[in-house]
Coordinates of C-alpha atoms in Angstrom, one line a residue:
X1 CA 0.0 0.0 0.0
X2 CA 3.2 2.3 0.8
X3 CA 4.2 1.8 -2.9
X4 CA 1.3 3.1 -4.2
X5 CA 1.0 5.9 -1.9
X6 CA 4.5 7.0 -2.7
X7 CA 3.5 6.8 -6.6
X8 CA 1.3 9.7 -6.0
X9 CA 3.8 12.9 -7.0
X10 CA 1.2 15.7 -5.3
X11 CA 0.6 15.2 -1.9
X12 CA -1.2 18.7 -0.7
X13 CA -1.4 17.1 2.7
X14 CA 1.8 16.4 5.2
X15 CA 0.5 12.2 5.9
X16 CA 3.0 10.9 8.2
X17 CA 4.3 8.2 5.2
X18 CA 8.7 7.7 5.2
X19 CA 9.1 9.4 1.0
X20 CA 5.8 11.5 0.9
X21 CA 6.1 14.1 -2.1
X22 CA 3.9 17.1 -1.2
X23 CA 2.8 19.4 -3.8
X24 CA 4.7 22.1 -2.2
X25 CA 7.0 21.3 0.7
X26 CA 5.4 24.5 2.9
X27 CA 2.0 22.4 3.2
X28 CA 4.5 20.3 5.7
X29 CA 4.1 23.5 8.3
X30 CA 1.0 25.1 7.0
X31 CA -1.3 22.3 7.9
X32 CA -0.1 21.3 11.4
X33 CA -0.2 25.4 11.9
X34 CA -3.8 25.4 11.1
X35 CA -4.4 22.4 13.2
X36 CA -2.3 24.0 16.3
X37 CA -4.5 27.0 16.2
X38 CA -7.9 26.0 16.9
X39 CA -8.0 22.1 17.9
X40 CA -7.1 22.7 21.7
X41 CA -10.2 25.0 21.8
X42 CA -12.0 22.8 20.0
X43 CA -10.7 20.0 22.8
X44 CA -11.6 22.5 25.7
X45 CA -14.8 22.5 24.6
X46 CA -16.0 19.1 23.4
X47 CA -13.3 16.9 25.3
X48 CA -11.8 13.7 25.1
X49 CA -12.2 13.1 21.0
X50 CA -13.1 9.4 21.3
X51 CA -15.8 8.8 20.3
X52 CA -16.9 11.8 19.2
X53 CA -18.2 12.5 15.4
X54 CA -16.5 14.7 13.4
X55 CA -17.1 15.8 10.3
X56 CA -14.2 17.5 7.4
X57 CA -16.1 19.7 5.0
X58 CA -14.5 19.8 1.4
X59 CA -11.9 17.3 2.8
X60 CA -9.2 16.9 -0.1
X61 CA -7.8 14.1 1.1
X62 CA -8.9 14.0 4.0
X63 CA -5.8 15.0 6.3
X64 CA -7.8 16.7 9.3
X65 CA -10.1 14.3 9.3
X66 CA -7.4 11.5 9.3
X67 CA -5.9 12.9 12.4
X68 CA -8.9 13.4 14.6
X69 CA -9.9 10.0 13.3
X70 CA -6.1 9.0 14.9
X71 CA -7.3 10.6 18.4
X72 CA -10.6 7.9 18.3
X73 CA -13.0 10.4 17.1
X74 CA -15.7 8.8 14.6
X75 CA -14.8 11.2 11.2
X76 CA -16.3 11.4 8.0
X77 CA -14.6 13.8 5.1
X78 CA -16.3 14.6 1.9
X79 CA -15.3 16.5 -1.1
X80 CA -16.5 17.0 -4.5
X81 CA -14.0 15.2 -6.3
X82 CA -13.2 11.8 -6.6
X83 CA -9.5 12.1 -6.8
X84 CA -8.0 13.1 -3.9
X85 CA -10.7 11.1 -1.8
X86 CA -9.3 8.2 -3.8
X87 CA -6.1 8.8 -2.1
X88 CA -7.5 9.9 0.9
X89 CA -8.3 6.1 0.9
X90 CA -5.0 4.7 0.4
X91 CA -3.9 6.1 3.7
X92 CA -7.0 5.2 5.6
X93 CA -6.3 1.7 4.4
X94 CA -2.7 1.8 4.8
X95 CA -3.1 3.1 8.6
X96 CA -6.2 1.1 9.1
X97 CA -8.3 3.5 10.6
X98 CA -11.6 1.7 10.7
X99 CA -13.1 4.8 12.4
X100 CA -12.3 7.1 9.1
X101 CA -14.9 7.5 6.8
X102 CA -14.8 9.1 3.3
X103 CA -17.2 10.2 0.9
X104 CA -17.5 11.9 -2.3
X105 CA -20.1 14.3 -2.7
X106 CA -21.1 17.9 -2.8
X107 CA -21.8 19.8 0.6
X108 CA -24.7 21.8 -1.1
X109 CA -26.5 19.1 -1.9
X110 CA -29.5 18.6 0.6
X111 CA -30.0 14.6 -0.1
X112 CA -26.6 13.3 1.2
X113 CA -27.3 11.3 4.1
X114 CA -24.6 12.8 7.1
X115 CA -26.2 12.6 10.5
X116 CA -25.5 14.1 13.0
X117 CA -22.0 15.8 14.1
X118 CA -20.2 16.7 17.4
X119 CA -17.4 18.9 15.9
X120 CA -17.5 20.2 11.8
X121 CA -14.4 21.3 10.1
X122 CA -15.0 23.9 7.5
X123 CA -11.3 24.6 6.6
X124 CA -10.7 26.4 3.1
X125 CA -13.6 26.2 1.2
X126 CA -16.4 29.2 2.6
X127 CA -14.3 31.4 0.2
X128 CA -15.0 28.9 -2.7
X129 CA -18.9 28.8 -2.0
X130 CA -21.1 29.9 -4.8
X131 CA -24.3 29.7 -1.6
X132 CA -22.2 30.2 1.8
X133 CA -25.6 31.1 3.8
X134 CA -27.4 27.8 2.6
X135 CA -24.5 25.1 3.4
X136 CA -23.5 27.0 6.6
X137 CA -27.0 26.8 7.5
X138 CA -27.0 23.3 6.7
X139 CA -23.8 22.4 8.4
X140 CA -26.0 24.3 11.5
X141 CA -28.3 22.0 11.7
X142 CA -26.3 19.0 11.6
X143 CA -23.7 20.2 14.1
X144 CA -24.3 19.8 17.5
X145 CA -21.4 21.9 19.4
X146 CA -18.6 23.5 17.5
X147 CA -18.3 24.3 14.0
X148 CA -14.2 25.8 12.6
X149 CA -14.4 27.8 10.0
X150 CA -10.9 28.6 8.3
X151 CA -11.5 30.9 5.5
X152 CA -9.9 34.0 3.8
X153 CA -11.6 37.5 4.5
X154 CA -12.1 40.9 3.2
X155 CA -10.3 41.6 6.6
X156 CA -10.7 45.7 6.8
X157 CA -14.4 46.2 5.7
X158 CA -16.9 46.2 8.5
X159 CA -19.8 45.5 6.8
X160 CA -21.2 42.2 6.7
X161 CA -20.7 41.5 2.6
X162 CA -19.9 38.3 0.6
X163 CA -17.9 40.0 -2.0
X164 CA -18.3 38.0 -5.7
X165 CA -15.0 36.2 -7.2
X166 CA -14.4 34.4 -10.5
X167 CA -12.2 31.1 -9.8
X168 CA -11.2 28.0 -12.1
X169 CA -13.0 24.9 -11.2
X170 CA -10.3 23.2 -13.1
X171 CA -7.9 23.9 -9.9
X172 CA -8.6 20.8 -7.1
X173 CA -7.8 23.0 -4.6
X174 CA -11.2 25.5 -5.7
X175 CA -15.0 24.8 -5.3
X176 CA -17.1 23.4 -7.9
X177 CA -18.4 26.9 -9.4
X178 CA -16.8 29.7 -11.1
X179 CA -18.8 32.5 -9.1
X180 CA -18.0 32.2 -5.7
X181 CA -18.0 34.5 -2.5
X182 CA -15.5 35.9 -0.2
X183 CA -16.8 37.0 3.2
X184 CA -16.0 39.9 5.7
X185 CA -15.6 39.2 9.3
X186 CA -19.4 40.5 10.1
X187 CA -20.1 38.2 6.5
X188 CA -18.8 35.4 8.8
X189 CA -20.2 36.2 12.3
X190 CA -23.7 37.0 10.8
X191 CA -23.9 33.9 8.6
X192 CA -23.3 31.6 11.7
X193 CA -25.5 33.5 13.9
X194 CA -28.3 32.4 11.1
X195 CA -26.7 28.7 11.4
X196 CA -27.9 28.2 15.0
X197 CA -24.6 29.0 17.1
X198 CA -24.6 31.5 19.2
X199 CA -21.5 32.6 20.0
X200 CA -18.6 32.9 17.5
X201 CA -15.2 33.7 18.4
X202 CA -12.5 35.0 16.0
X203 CA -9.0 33.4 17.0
X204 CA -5.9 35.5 16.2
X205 CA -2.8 33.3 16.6
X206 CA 0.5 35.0 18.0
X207 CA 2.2 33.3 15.5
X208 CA 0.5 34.5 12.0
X209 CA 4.0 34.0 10.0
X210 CA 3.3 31.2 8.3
X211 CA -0.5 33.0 6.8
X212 CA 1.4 36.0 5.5
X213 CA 3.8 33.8 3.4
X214 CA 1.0 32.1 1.7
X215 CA -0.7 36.2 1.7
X216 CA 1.0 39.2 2.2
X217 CA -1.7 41.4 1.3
X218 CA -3.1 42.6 5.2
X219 CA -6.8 43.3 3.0
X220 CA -7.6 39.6 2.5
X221 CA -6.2 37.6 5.2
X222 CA -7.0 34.3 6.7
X223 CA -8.5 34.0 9.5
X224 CA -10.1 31.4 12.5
X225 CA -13.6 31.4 14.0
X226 CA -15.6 29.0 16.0
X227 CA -19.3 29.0 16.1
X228 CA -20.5 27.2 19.7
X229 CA -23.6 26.4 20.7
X230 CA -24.6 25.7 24.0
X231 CA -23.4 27.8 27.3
X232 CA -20.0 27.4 26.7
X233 CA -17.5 30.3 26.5
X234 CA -13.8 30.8 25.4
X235 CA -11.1 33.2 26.7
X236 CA -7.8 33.6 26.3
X237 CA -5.1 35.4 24.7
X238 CA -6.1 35.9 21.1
X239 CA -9.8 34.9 21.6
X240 CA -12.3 37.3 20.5
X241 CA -16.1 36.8 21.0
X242 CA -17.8 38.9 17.9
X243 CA -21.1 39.8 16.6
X244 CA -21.8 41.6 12.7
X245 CA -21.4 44.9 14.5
X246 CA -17.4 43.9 15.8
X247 CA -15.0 46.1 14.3
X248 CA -12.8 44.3 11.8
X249 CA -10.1 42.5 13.8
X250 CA -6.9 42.9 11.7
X251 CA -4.0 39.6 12.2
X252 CA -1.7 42.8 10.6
X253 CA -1.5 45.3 13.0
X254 CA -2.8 48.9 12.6
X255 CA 0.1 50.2 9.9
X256 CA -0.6 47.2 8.1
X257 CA -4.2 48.4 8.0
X258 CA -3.6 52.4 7.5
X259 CA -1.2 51.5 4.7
X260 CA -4.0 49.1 2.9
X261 CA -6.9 51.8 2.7
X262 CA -4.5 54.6 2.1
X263 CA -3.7 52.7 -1.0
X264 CA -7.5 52.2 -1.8
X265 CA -8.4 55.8 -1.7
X266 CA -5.6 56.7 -3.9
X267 CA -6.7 54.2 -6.5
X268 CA -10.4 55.2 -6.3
X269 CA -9.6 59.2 -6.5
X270 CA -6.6 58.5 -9.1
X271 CA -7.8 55.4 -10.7
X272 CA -3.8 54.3 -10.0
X273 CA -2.0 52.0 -7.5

């Protein structure tokens, strides 16, 4: 099974197989990164993962899901393409992970059976969503306690907008329609208020290094939330509870911002960058 894991020349995802070719050798930080950020939250609030169900939204192949599946949880990872859940599935059979489960099918379609979920990962894809209100309501209903959303963000406009975006389909890493929308933080805080969780937290990581090498721009910047349900809070350092009227919390720092619209209102009154 090694061999024909190891056959496989673009890896997006850092699979803990001796020889694994990623795509691009950062994914080997990026990932765990992501992963650091937000699952001891999501551990302080749901608790020991055994057990628990745990579904990864527009999966790839399946990496998150494979490793809450390696803490016991019960985990089930769709996407909308048959390919990289087709090697998603080498490594589930290769590590034997009866508790991994992995489907092929589209998250806004209404007639895949899921069930019922204790923790939902929607990592990278609310930015590739031709109808983000309709699945996130979905994924509301279906979730019982905590729902990550990783997305990028108009980060500096404080209204609550889904801004339209042309995209490829042709790219795996994209969603499954050329018209897609990117959300604002209020976009994003609204939208899973309307999902049935009522409190969302944005969560800016002291360490944002690794989010500015993959986007340098400080006006679309990736970003954390969690949407709870229940009585449950969060606090910390880096843990902000926000509503649609939160100001825009900027992972940049305020020159970073100043510097961005500055350069906005020149192009609008000059028409030049």
């Amino acid at each position: 099974m090694s061999s024909e894991i190891l056959a496989i020349k673009d890896w997006r995802h850092p699979f803990p197989v001796e020889g694994l070719q990623l795509t691009r050798p950062w994914y080997g930080s990026w990932h765990p990164w992501r992963l650091s950020v937000d699952q001891p939250l999501i551990k302080q609030l749901v608790g020991d993962l055994k057990g628990k169900r745990v579904l990864d939204v527009a999966c790839n192949d399946a990496w998150y899901a494979f490793r809450y599946a390696q803490e016991g949880a019960d985990a089930v990872g769709i996407d909308g393409r048959a390919e990289p859940i087709a090697r998603g599935s080498l490594v589930k059979e290769h590590f034997g992970l009866d508790n991994l489960k992995l489907m092929v099918g589209d998250i806004e379609d209404r007639t895949i059976p899921l069930g019922q979920f204790d923790v939902t990962l929607f990592y990278g894809i609310l930015y590739h969503l031709a109808d983000p209100i309709t699945v996130l309501k979905r994924l509301g209903d279906i979730t019982t306690k905590v729902i990550s959303v990783q997305t990028f963000i108009h980060a500096l406009d404080p209204s609550p907008e889904l801004k339209l975006v042309r995209e490829a389909v042709e790219e795996e890493a994209n969603g499954l329609t050329n018209l897609v929308t990117v959300p604002t933080q209020a976009a994003v805080a609204d939208m899973l208020e309307f999902a049935g969780f009522n409190r969302v937290y944005r969560i800016l990581p002291s360490n944002y290094d690794l989010a500015r090498q993959n986007n340098s721009n400080p006006a679309e910047q990736w970003a954390f939330f969690l949407g709870i349900k229940g009585d449950q809070t969060l606090s910390g350092p880096g843990i902000h509870e926000i509503t649609r009227s939160s100001p825009p919390l900027n992972q940049f720092g305020l020159a970073s911002q100043l510097a961005a619209r500055a350069k906005r209102m020149i192009k609008r009154l000059t028409g030049k960058v």
